[in-house]
Coordinates of N, CA and C and ligand atoms in Angstrom, one line a residue:
M1 N 0.8 -1.2 0.0 CA 0.0 -0.1 0.0 C 0.9 1.3 0.0
R2 N 2.0 1.4 0.7 CA 2.8 2.4 0.9 C 3.6 2.8 -0.3
T3 N 3.5 1.6 -1.3 CA 4.5 2.0 -2.4 C 3.6 1.8 -3.8
V4 N 2.3 1.7 -3.7 CA 1.7 1.4 -5.0 C 1.9 2.5 -5.9
V5 N 1.7 3.6 -5.4 CA 1.9 4.8 -6.4 C 3.2 4.7 -7.1
V6 N 4.2 4.4 -6.3 CA 5.6 4.2 -7.0 C 5.8 3.3 -8.1
W7 N 5.2 2.0 -7.6 CA 5.3 1.1 -8.5 C 4.4 1.3 -9.9
D8 N 3.4 1.9 -9.7 CA 2.4 2.3 -11.0 C 3.4 3.2 -11.8
A9 N 4.2 4.3 -11.2 CA 4.8 5.2 -12.0 C 6.0 4.5 -12.7
L10 N 6.7 3.5 -12.0 CA 7.6 2.7 -12.8 C 7.4 1.7 -13.8
G11 N 6.1 1.4 -13.6 CA 5.7 0.3 -14.7 C 6.2 0.6 -16.0
P12 N 5.9 1.6 -16.6 CA 6.2 1.9 -18.1 C 7.7 2.0 -18.2
V13 N 8.3 2.4 -17.1 CA 10.0 2.6 -17.1 C 10.5 1.3 -17.2
L14 N 10.0 0.3 -16.5 CA 10.5 -0.8 -16.4 C 9.9 -1.9 -17.2
S15 N 9.0 -1.5 -18.2 CA 8.3 -2.6 -19.1 C 9.5 -2.7 -20.1
G16 N 9.3 -4.0 -20.9 CA 10.0 -4.2 -22.0 C 11.5 -5.0 -21.7
A17 N 12.4 -4.7 -22.6 CA 13.6 -5.6 -22.5 C 14.4 -5.3 -21.1
P18 N 15.1 -6.2 -20.6 CA 15.8 -6.1 -19.5 C 17.0 -4.9 -19.5
R19 N 16.8 -4.2 -18.3 CA 17.6 -3.0 -18.3 C 18.7 -3.1 -17.1
D20 N 19.7 -2.3 -17.2 CA 20.5 -2.3 -16.1 C 20.2 -1.2 -15.3
V21 N 19.9 -1.8 -13.9 CA 19.3 -0.8 -12.8 C 20.2 -0.7 -11.7
V22 N 20.4 0.5 -11.3 CA 21.3 0.8 -10.1 C 20.5 1.3 -9.0
D23 N 20.5 0.8 -7.8 CA 19.6 1.2 -6.6 C 20.5 1.8 -5.7
I24 N 20.6 3.1 -5.7 CA 21.7 3.7 -4.8 C 20.9 3.9 -3.2
G25 N 21.6 3.4 -2.4 CA 21.1 3.5 -1.1 C 19.8 2.4 -1.1
G26 N 20.0 1.3 -1.7 CA 18.8 0.3 -2.0 C 18.6 -0.6 -0.7
G27 N 19.3 -0.4 0.3 CA 19.1 -1.0 1.6 C 18.9 -2.4 1.5
T28 N 17.8 -2.9 2.1 CA 17.5 -4.3 2.1 C 16.8 -4.9 0.9
G29 N 16.7 -4.1 0.0 CA 16.2 -4.5 -1.3 C 14.7 -4.6 -1.5
G30 N 13.9 -3.9 -0.8 CA 12.5 -3.7 -0.7 C 12.1 -3.4 -2.3
F31 N 12.8 -2.5 -3.0 CA 12.5 -2.3 -4.4 C 13.5 -3.2 -5.3
A32 N 14.7 -3.3 -5.0 CA 15.5 -4.0 -6.0 C 15.2 -5.3 -6.3
V33 N 14.7 -5.9 -5.3 CA 14.5 -7.5 -5.5 C 13.2 -7.6 -6.5
R34 N 12.3 -6.9 -6.3 CA 11.0 -6.8 -7.2 C 11.3 -6.4 -8.5
V35 N 12.3 -5.4 -8.8 CA 12.8 -5.0 -10.1 C 13.5 -6.2 -10.8
A36 N 14.3 -6.9 -9.9 CA 15.0 -8.1 -10.4 C 13.9 -9.2 -10.9
Q37 N 12.9 -9.4 -10.0 CA 12.0 -10.4 -10.5 C 11.3 -10.1 -11.8
A38 N 11.3 -8.7 -12.1 CA 10.7 -8.4 -13.5 C 11.7 -8.5 -14.5
G39 N 12.9 -9.2 -14.2 CA 13.7 -9.5 -15.3 C 15.0 -8.6 -15.5
H40 N 15.1 -7.6 -14.7 CA 16.3 -6.6 -14.9 C 17.5 -6.9 -14.1
R41 N 18.7 -6.4 -14.7 CA 19.8 -6.6 -13.9 C 20.0 -5.5 -13.0
V42 N 20.0 -5.8 -11.6 CA 20.0 -5.0 -10.6 C 21.2 -5.1 -9.7
T43 N 21.7 -3.7 -9.5 CA 22.9 -3.4 -8.7 C 22.6 -2.7 -7.5
V44 N 22.7 -3.2 -6.2 CA 22.3 -2.2 -5.0 C 23.7 -1.7 -4.4
V45 N 23.8 -0.5 -4.2 CA 25.0 0.0 -3.7 C 24.5 0.7 -2.4
D46 N 25.0 0.2 -1.2 CA 24.5 0.8 0.0 C 25.9 0.5 1.0
P47 N 25.9 1.5 2.0 CA 27.1 1.5 3.0 C 26.8 0.4 4.0
S48 N 25.7 -0.1 4.1 CA 25.5 -1.0 5.4 C 25.5 -2.5 5.0
P49 N 26.6 -3.1 5.8 CA 26.8 -4.6 5.5 C 25.5 -5.3 5.9
D50 N 24.9 -4.9 7.0 CA 23.9 -5.6 7.5 C 22.6 -5.4 6.4
A51 N 22.3 -4.4 5.9 CA 21.3 -4.2 4.7 C 21.7 -5.1 3.5
L52 N 23.0 -5.1 3.3 CA 23.4 -5.9 1.9 C 23.3 -7.4 2.3
A53 N 23.5 -7.7 3.7 CA 23.2 -9.3 3.9 C 21.8 -9.7 3.9
A54 N 20.8 -8.8 4.3 CA 19.4 -8.9 4.2 C 19.0 -8.9 2.8
L55 N 19.6 -8.0 2.0 CA 19.3 -8.1 0.6 C 19.6 -9.4 -0.1
A56 N 20.7 -10.0 0.3 CA 21.1 -11.2 -0.4 C 20.0 -12.3 0.1
R57 N 19.7 -12.3 1.5 CA 18.7 -13.3 1.9 C 17.5 -13.2 1.1
R58 N 17.0 -12.0 0.9 CA 15.7 -11.8 0.2 C 15.8 -12.1 -1.1
A59 N 16.8 -11.8 -1.7 CA 16.9 -12.4 -3.2 C 17.0 -13.8 -3.3
R60 N 17.6 -14.4 -2.4 CA 17.8 -15.9 -2.5 C 16.5 -16.5 -2.2
E61 N 15.6 -16.0 -1.3 CA 14.4 -16.4 -0.8 C 13.5 -16.6 -2.3
V62 N 13.6 -15.5 -3.1 CA 12.6 -15.6 -4.2 C 13.3 -16.0 -5.5
G63 N 14.6 -16.4 -5.4 CA 15.3 -17.0 -6.6 C 15.8 -16.1 -7.7
V64 N 16.1 -14.8 -7.1 CA 16.5 -13.8 -8.2 C 18.0 -13.5 -7.9
E65 N 18.8 -12.9 -8.8 CA 20.2 -12.4 -8.6 C 20.0 -10.9 -8.4
V66 N 20.7 -10.4 -7.3 CA 20.7 -9.0 -7.2 C 22.2 -8.7 -6.8
A67 N 23.0 -7.9 -7.4 CA 24.4 -7.6 -7.1 C 24.5 -6.8 -5.9
G68 N 24.8 -6.9 -4.9 CA 25.0 -6.1 -3.7 C 26.6 -5.5 -3.5
R69 N 26.8 -4.2 -3.6 CA 28.0 -3.8 -3.5 C 28.1 -2.7 -2.2
Q70 N 29.0 -2.9 -1.4 CA 29.1 -1.8 -0.3 C 29.8 -0.6 -0.9
G71 N 29.1 0.6 -0.6 CA 29.5 1.8 -1.2 C 28.7 2.9 -0.7
D72 N 29.2 4.0 -1.0 CA 28.5 5.4 -0.6 C 28.2 6.0 -1.9
V73 N 27.2 6.9 -1.9 CA 26.8 7.6 -3.1 C 27.9 8.5 -3.8
S74 N 28.9 9.0 -2.7 CA 30.0 9.8 -3.1 C 31.0 9.1 -3.9
G75 N 31.0 7.7 -3.6 CA 32.0 7.0 -4.5 C 31.2 6.0 -5.4
L76 N 29.9 6.5 -6.0 CA 29.3 5.5 -6.7 C 29.9 5.3 -8.1
L77 N 30.6 6.3 -8.5 CA 31.1 6.2 -10.0 C 32.2 5.0 -9.9
D78 N 32.9 5.0 -8.7 CA 34.2 4.0 -8.8 C 33.5 2.7 -8.7
V79 N 32.4 2.5 -8.1 CA 31.7 1.2 -8.0 C 31.0 0.7 -9.2
V80 N 30.2 1.6 -9.8 CA 29.4 1.0 -11.1 C 29.8 1.7 -12.4
G81 N 30.6 2.8 -12.2 CA 31.2 3.3 -13.6 C 30.3 4.5 -14.2
V82 N 30.8 5.1 -15.1 CA 30.1 6.2 -15.8 C 29.3 5.5 -16.9
D83 N 28.1 6.1 -17.2 CA 27.2 5.6 -18.3 C 26.8 4.1 -18.0
S84 N 26.6 3.6 -16.7 CA 26.4 2.1 -16.6 C 25.0 1.9 -16.4
A85 N 24.2 2.7 -16.3 CA 22.6 2.4 -15.9 C 21.7 3.0 -16.8
D86 N 20.6 2.2 -17.0 CA 19.4 2.7 -17.8 C 18.5 3.4 -16.8
V87 N 18.6 2.7 -15.6 CA 17.7 3.4 -14.7 C 18.3 3.4 -13.2
V88 N 18.3 4.6 -12.6 CA 18.7 4.5 -11.2 C 17.7 4.9 -10.3
L89 N 17.6 4.0 -9.3 CA 16.6 4.2 -8.1 C 17.4 4.9 -7.1
C90 N 16.7 5.9 -6.5 CA 17.4 6.8 -5.4 C 16.2 7.0 -4.5
H91 N 15.8 6.2 -3.6 CA 14.7 6.1 -2.7 C 15.0 6.2 -1.4
G92 N 14.7 7.3 -0.7 CA 14.9 7.5 0.7 C 16.5 7.8 0.9
L93 N 17.1 8.5 0.0 CA 18.5 8.8 0.1 C 18.8 10.3 0.2
L94 N 18.0 11.0 -0.7 CA 18.4 12.3 -0.6 C 18.2 13.3 0.7
E95 N 17.5 12.6 1.6 CA 17.2 13.2 2.9 C 18.4 13.2 3.7
V96 N 19.4 12.2 3.6 CA 20.4 12.3 4.4 C 21.8 12.3 3.6
V97 N 21.8 12.9 2.5 CA 23.0 13.2 1.9 C 23.1 14.6 1.2
D98 N 24.2 15.0 0.6 CA 24.1 16.3 0.0 C 23.5 16.0 -1.3
A99 N 22.2 16.5 -1.4 CA 21.4 16.2 -2.5 C 21.8 16.6 -3.9
A100 N 22.3 17.8 -4.0 CA 22.9 18.3 -5.2 C 24.1 17.5 -5.8
E101 N 25.0 17.0 -4.7 CA 26.2 16.2 -5.2 C 25.7 14.8 -5.5
A102 N 24.6 14.3 -4.9 CA 24.3 13.0 -5.3 C 23.7 13.0 -6.6
L103 N 22.8 14.0 -6.8 CA 22.1 14.0 -8.2 C 23.3 14.3 -9.4
A104 N 24.2 14.9 -9.1 CA 25.2 15.2 -10.1 C 25.9 13.8 -10.5
T105 N 26.2 13.1 -9.3 CA 26.9 11.7 -9.4 C 25.9 10.9 -10.4
I106 N 24.6 10.9 -9.9 CA 23.7 9.9 -10.6 C 23.6 10.3 -12.1
R107 N 23.7 11.5 -12.3 CA 23.6 12.0 -13.7 C 24.6 11.3 -14.5
Q108 N 25.9 11.2 -13.8 CA 27.1 10.5 -14.7 C 26.8 9.1 -14.7
V109 N 26.3 8.5 -13.7 CA 25.9 7.0 -13.9 C 25.0 6.7 -15.0
L110 N 24.0 7.5 -15.2 CA 22.8 7.3 -16.1 C 23.3 7.3 -17.5
R111 N 23.1 6.3 -18.3 CA 23.2 6.5 -19.9 C 22.4 7.5 -20.5
P112 N 22.6 8.2 -21.6 CA 21.9 9.3 -22.1 C 20.4 8.5 -22.4
G113 N 19.4 9.4 -22.1 CA 17.9 8.8 -22.0 C 17.5 8.0 -21.0
G114 N 18.4 7.8 -20.0 CA 18.0 7.0 -18.9 C 17.3 7.7 -17.9
T115 N 16.6 7.0 -17.0 CA 15.7 7.6 -16.2 C 16.0 7.4 -14.6
V116 N 15.9 8.4 -13.7 CA 16.2 8.4 -12.4 C 14.7 8.4 -11.7
S117 N 14.6 7.5 -10.6 CA 13.4 7.4 -9.8 C 13.9 8.0 -8.5
I118 N 13.2 8.9 -8.0 CA 13.5 9.4 -6.7 C 12.3 9.5 -5.8
L119 N 12.6 9.1 -4.4 CA 11.5 9.0 -3.4 C 12.0 9.8 -2.1
V120 N 11.2 10.9 -1.7 CA 11.8 11.6 -0.7 C 10.7 11.9 0.3
A121 N 11.0 12.3 1.6 CA 10.0 12.6 2.5 C 9.6 14.1 2.2
Q122 N 8.2 14.4 2.3 CA 7.7 15.6 2.0 C 7.4 16.4 3.3
R123 N 7.8 17.8 3.2 CA 8.0 18.5 4.5 C 6.6 18.9 5.1
H124 N 5.5 19.3 4.3 CA 4.3 19.8 4.9 C 3.6 18.8 5.7
A125 N 3.7 17.5 5.2 CA 2.8 16.4 5.9 C 3.6 16.1 7.2
A126 N 4.8 16.3 7.2 CA 5.7 16.0 8.4 C 5.2 17.1 9.7
V127 N 4.9 18.3 9.0 CA 4.7 19.4 10.1 C 3.3 19.0 10.7
V128 N 2.2 18.5 9.8 CA 1.0 18.1 10.3 C 1.0 17.0 11.1
A129 N 2.0 15.9 10.8 CA 2.2 14.6 11.6 C 2.7 15.0 13.1
R130 N 3.8 16.0 13.2 CA 4.1 16.3 14.2 C 3.1 16.9 15.2
A131 N 2.4 18.0 14.6 CA 1.3 18.6 15.5 C 0.3 17.6 15.8
M132 N -0.2 16.7 15.0 CA -1.3 15.8 15.3 C -0.6 14.8 16.6
A133 N 0.6 14.5 16.8 CA 1.2 13.8 17.7 C 1.4 14.5 19.0
G134 N 1.1 15.8 18.9 CA 1.3 16.6 20.0 C 2.6 17.5 20.1
H135 N 3.4 17.1 19.1 CA 4.8 17.9 19.2 C 4.7 19.2 18.5
L136 N 4.0 20.0 19.1 CA 3.7 21.5 18.6 C 4.9 22.3 18.3
H137 N 6.0 22.3 19.2 CA 7.2 23.1 18.9 C 7.9 22.5 17.8
Q138 N 8.1 21.2 17.7 CA 8.6 20.7 16.4 C 8.0 21.0 15.2
A139 N 6.6 20.9 15.3 CA 5.8 21.3 14.1 C 6.2 22.8 13.7
L140 N 6.1 23.5 14.6 CA 6.4 25.0 14.3 C 7.8 25.2 13.8
A141 N 8.8 24.4 14.2 CA 10.1 24.7 13.8 C 10.5 24.0 12.4
L142 N 9.5 23.0 12.1 CA 9.8 22.3 10.9 C 9.1 23.0 9.8
L143 N 8.4 24.1 10.1 CA 7.5 24.8 9.0 C 8.4 25.4 7.8
D144 N 9.6 25.9 8.4 CA 10.4 26.5 7.4 C 11.6 25.7 7.0
G145 N 11.5 24.6 7.4 CA 12.5 23.6 6.8 C 13.4 23.0 7.9
D146 N 14.1 22.0 7.6 CA 15.0 21.2 8.5 C 16.0 22.0 9.2
E147 N 16.5 23.1 8.5 CA 17.6 23.8 9.0 C 17.1 24.6 10.2
A148 N 15.9 25.0 10.2 CA 15.2 25.8 11.2 C 15.0 24.9 12.4
T149 N 14.7 23.6 12.1 CA 14.4 22.7 13.3 C 15.9 22.6 14.0
E150 N 17.0 22.4 13.2 CA 18.1 22.2 13.9 C 18.6 23.4 14.7
R151 N 18.2 24.6 14.3 CA 18.5 25.9 15.0 C 17.7 25.7 16.4
T152 N 16.6 25.5 16.1 CA 15.6 25.5 17.3 C 16.0 24.5 18.4
T153 N 16.3 23.3 18.0 CA 16.5 22.2 19.0 C 17.9 22.2 19.4
G154 N 18.9 23.0 18.8 CA 20.3 23.1 19.0 C 21.1 21.8 18.8
R155 N 20.5 20.8 18.0 CA 21.1 19.6 17.7 C 22.2 19.9 16.7
N156 N 23.5 19.3 17.0 CA 24.5 19.4 15.9 C 24.5 18.2 14.9
V157 N 23.6 17.2 15.2 CA 23.5 16.3 14.3 C 22.6 16.7 13.0
R158 N 22.9 16.5 12.0 CA 22.1 17.1 10.9 C 20.8 16.4 10.8
P159 N 19.7 16.7 11.1 CA 18.4 15.9 10.9 C 18.3 15.5 9.5
P160 N 17.4 14.5 9.1 CA 17.1 14.2 7.8 C 16.4 15.5 7.3
R161 N 16.7 15.7 5.9 CA 16.0 16.7 5.2 C 14.9 16.4 4.5
R162 N 13.7 17.4 4.5 CA 12.6 17.0 3.9 C 12.3 18.0 2.8
F163 N 11.6 17.6 1.9 CA 11.4 18.5 0.6 C 10.0 18.9 0.2
T164 N 9.8 20.1 -0.3 CA 8.6 20.3 -0.9 C 8.6 20.0 -2.4
A165 N 7.7 19.9 -3.0 CA 7.7 19.4 -4.3 C 8.3 20.5 -5.2
D166 N 8.2 21.8 -5.0 CA 9.0 22.9 -5.7 C 10.5 22.7 -5.4
E167 N 10.8 22.5 -4.2 CA 12.3 22.3 -3.8 C 12.9 21.2 -4.6
L168 N 12.2 20.1 -4.6 CA 12.9 19.0 -5.1 C 12.9 19.0 -6.8
T169 N 11.7 19.6 -7.3 CA 11.8 19.9 -8.7 C 13.0 20.6 -9.1
A170 N 13.3 21.9 -8.4 CA 14.3 22.8 -8.7 C 15.6 22.1 -8.6
L171 N 15.8 21.3 -7.5 CA 17.1 20.4 -7.4 C 17.5 19.6 -8.5
V172 N 16.4 18.9 -8.9 CA 16.5 17.9 -10.0 C 16.8 18.7 -11.3
E173 N 16.3 19.7 -11.6 CA 16.4 20.5 -12.9 C 17.8 21.1 -12.8
E174 N 18.2 21.7 -11.6 CA 19.6 22.3 -11.5 C 20.6 21.2 -11.9
A175 N 20.2 20.1 -11.5 CA 21.3 19.0 -11.7 C 21.2 18.7 -13.2
G176 N 20.5 19.1 -14.0 CA 20.4 19.0 -15.5 C 19.6 18.0 -16.0
F177 N 18.4 17.5 -15.2 CA 17.5 16.4 -15.6 C 16.2 17.3 -16.1
S178 N 15.6 16.6 -16.7 CA 14.2 16.9 -17.3 C 13.2 16.2 -16.5
V179 N 12.4 16.9 -15.8 CA 11.4 16.3 -14.7 C 10.2 15.8 -15.6
A180 N 9.8 14.3 -15.4 CA 8.8 13.8 -16.2 C 7.5 13.7 -15.4
G181 N 7.5 13.8 -14.0 CA 6.4 13.7 -13.2 C 6.7 13.7 -11.9
V182 N 5.9 14.1 -11.0 CA 6.0 14.2 -9.7 C 4.7 13.7 -9.0
H183 N 4.7 12.7 -8.0 CA 3.7 12.1 -7.6 C 3.6 12.0 -6.2
A184 N 2.3 12.2 -5.7 CA 2.1 12.2 -4.3 C 1.9 10.8 -3.7
V185 N 2.7 10.5 -2.8 CA 2.8 9.3 -2.3 C 2.1 9.2 -0.8
R186 N 1.4 8.1 -0.4 CA 0.9 8.0 1.0 C 0.2 9.3 1.4
V187 N -0.6 9.7 0.8 CA -1.6 10.8 1.1 C -2.4 10.3 2.2
F188 N -3.0 9.0 2.2 CA -4.2 8.7 2.9 C -3.6 7.5 3.8
T189 N -2.6 6.8 3.3 CA -2.3 5.4 3.8 C -1.8 5.5 5.2
D190 N -1.1 6.7 5.7 CA -0.7 6.8 7.0 C -1.7 7.4 8.0
L191 N -2.8 7.5 7.5 CA -4.0 8.3 8.2 C -4.9 7.3 8.6
V192 N -5.3 6.3 7.7 CA -6.3 5.2 8.0 C -5.9 4.3 8.9
P193 N -6.6 3.8 9.9 CA -6.2 2.9 10.9 C -6.1 1.6 10.2
G194 N -5.2 0.8 10.7 CA -4.8 -0.5 10.2 C -6.0 -1.4 10.5
S195 N -6.8 -1.2 11.5 CA -7.7 -2.1 12.0 C -8.9 -1.9 11.0
L196 N -9.2 -0.9 10.5 CA -10.1 -0.7 9.3 C -9.8 -1.6 8.0
L197 N -8.6 -1.5 7.8 CA -8.3 -2.1 6.5 C -8.3 -3.7 6.8
D198 N -8.0 -4.1 8.0 CA -8.0 -5.6 8.2 C -9.6 -6.0 8.4
Q199 N -10.5 -5.2 8.8 CA -11.9 -5.7 9.1 C -12.8 -5.3 8.0
E200 N -12.7 -4.3 7.4 CA -13.6 -3.7 6.4 C -13.4 -4.5 4.9
P201 N -14.1 -5.4 4.5 CA -13.9 -6.0 3.2 C -13.7 -5.0 2.2
G202 N -12.7 -5.1 1.3 CA -12.5 -4.1 0.3 C -11.9 -2.8 0.6
A203 N -11.6 -2.7 1.9 CA -10.9 -1.2 2.2 C -9.7 -1.2 1.7
A204 N -8.8 -2.1 1.7 CA -7.6 -2.0 1.3 C -7.5 -1.7 -0.2
A205 N -8.3 -2.3 -1.0 CA -8.3 -2.0 -2.4 C -8.7 -0.6 -2.7
A206 N -9.8 -0.1 -1.9 CA -10.4 1.1 -2.0 C -9.1 2.2 -1.7
L207 N -8.5 1.9 -0.5 CA -7.4 2.8 -0.3 C -6.4 2.9 -1.4
A208 N -6.0 1.8 -1.9 CA -5.0 1.8 -3.1 C -5.7 2.7 -4.1
D209 N -6.9 2.6 -4.5 CA -7.6 3.4 -5.5 C -7.4 4.8 -5.4
L210 N -7.8 5.1 -3.9 CA -7.8 6.4 -3.6 C -6.3 7.2 -3.6
E211 N -5.3 6.4 -3.4 CA -4.0 6.9 -3.5 C -3.7 7.2 -5.0
R212 N -4.1 6.1 -5.6 CA -3.9 6.3 -7.3 C -4.4 7.5 -7.8
A213 N -5.8 7.8 -7.2 CA -6.6 8.9 -7.9 C -6.0 10.2 -7.6
V214 N -5.3 10.5 -6.5 CA -4.8 11.6 -6.2 C -3.3 11.9 -6.4
A215 N -2.6 10.8 -6.9 CA -1.1 10.7 -7.1 C -0.7 11.8 -8.0
E216 N -1.6 12.2 -9.1 CA -1.0 13.3 -10.0 C -1.9 14.5 -9.8
R217 N -2.6 14.6 -8.9 CA -3.3 15.8 -8.6 C -2.4 16.8 -7.8
P218 N -1.8 18.0 -8.4 CA -0.8 18.9 -7.6 C -1.3 19.2 -6.2
E219 N -2.7 19.4 -6.1 CA -3.2 19.9 -4.9 C -3.1 19.0 -3.6
Y220 N -2.7 17.7 -4.0 CA -2.5 16.8 -2.8 C -1.0 16.6 -2.5
L221 N 0.0 17.2 -3.5 CA 1.4 17.0 -3.2 C 1.8 17.6 -1.9
P222 N 1.2 18.7 -1.3 CA 1.6 19.1 0.1 C 1.1 18.2 1.2
L223 N 0.3 17.3 0.8 CA -0.4 16.4 1.9 C 0.2 15.1 2.0
A224 N 1.2 14.8 1.1 CA 1.7 13.5 0.8 C 2.8 13.3 1.8
T225 N 2.9 12.1 2.4 CA 4.1 11.8 3.3 C 5.3 11.8 2.6
Q226 N 5.4 11.3 1.2 CA 6.4 11.2 0.4 C 6.1 11.7 -1.1
L227 N 7.2 12.2 -1.6 CA 7.0 12.7 -3.2 C 7.8 11.7 -4.0
H228 N 7.4 11.2 -5.1 CA 8.0 10.5 -6.0 C 8.2 11.4 -7.2
L229 N 9.4 11.3 -7.8 CA 9.6 12.0 -9.1 C 10.5 11.2 -10.1
L230 N 10.0 11.2 -11.3 CA 10.8 10.6 -12.3 C 11.4 11.6 -13.1
A231 N 12.7 11.4 -13.6 CA 13.3 12.5 -14.3 C 14.3 11.7 -15.5
T232 N 14.4 12.5 -16.6 CA 15.3 11.9 -17.5 C 16.6 12.8 -17.7
Ligands
LIG301 C1 15.5 5.1 4.4 S1 16.8 3.8 3.7 C2 15.9 3.4 2.2 C3 16.1 1.9 1.6 C4 15.5 1.7 0.3 N1 16.1 2.6 -0.6 C5 14.1 1.9 0.3 O1 13.4 2.9 -0.2 O2 13.3 0.9 0.8 C6 18.1 4.7 3.3 C7 19.4 3.7 2.9 O3 20.4 4.7 2.5 C8 21.6 4.2 2.8 N2 22.5 5.2 2.9 C9 22.8 6.0 4.0 N3 23.6 6.9 3.5 C10 24.0 6.6 2.4 C11 25.1 7.1 1.5 N4 26.0 8.2 1.8 N5 25.3 6.6 0.2 C12 24.5 5.5 -0.1 N6 23.5 5.0 0.8 C13 23.3 5.5 1.9 C14 21.2 3.5 4.2 O4 22.2 2.4 4.5 C15 19.8 2.9 3.8 O5 19.9 1.5 3.4

């Protein structure tokens, strides 16, 4: 349910002949293994040995091959090389790295005409979630971005960054990509109680339909927990 909109958007990108796919920060392979099951050659690059071990187990369980390489986005070119991928997945990574540098590297890894799939946390939904949980000061501080949160809380550890749709689009365009689409992800899924989905026949399918129905409506982007962006 949490990724239905992302998979819908990736469908046309991953249809057809097998492609070379690099999943940077691919972790335990939640996306990578399913992409490999669709017949593509997938390489996951991630700094975490534990995540790579879990990825290997997951791939083995379903009988697919996924290459797991230990590495950081800053050294991605050394691991996979220039012009080595038709598709790069960058899901849940731009929040914790220098986003502009990461995008510049990804651009070098992608072959001409290739596609990058980006998934990030969206800021406005995080403000509302903080307020609803009673963390009102945090909600206020988050309004103007994570740097403001950092100043307010005095933390010297950089908090994960969250993006608005405009900020993400500008970053991606500044890196030289052409944005093909931005999708609202998890607009309702985090708000609907799990018990309703378990007990009400048809509720899970209806929720998926609802997520799909608003994914490309710009007015729902600020309500989405995450943003998904495709760019070439
Ligand atoms: C939130 S998880 C996302 C995992 C996966 N992409 C997904 O969407 O399910 C972030 C992943 O980024 C990895 N990561 C953190 N810093 C990184 C870096 N500098 N370069 C590459 N990967 C990094 C972490 O080890 C972790 O597996």
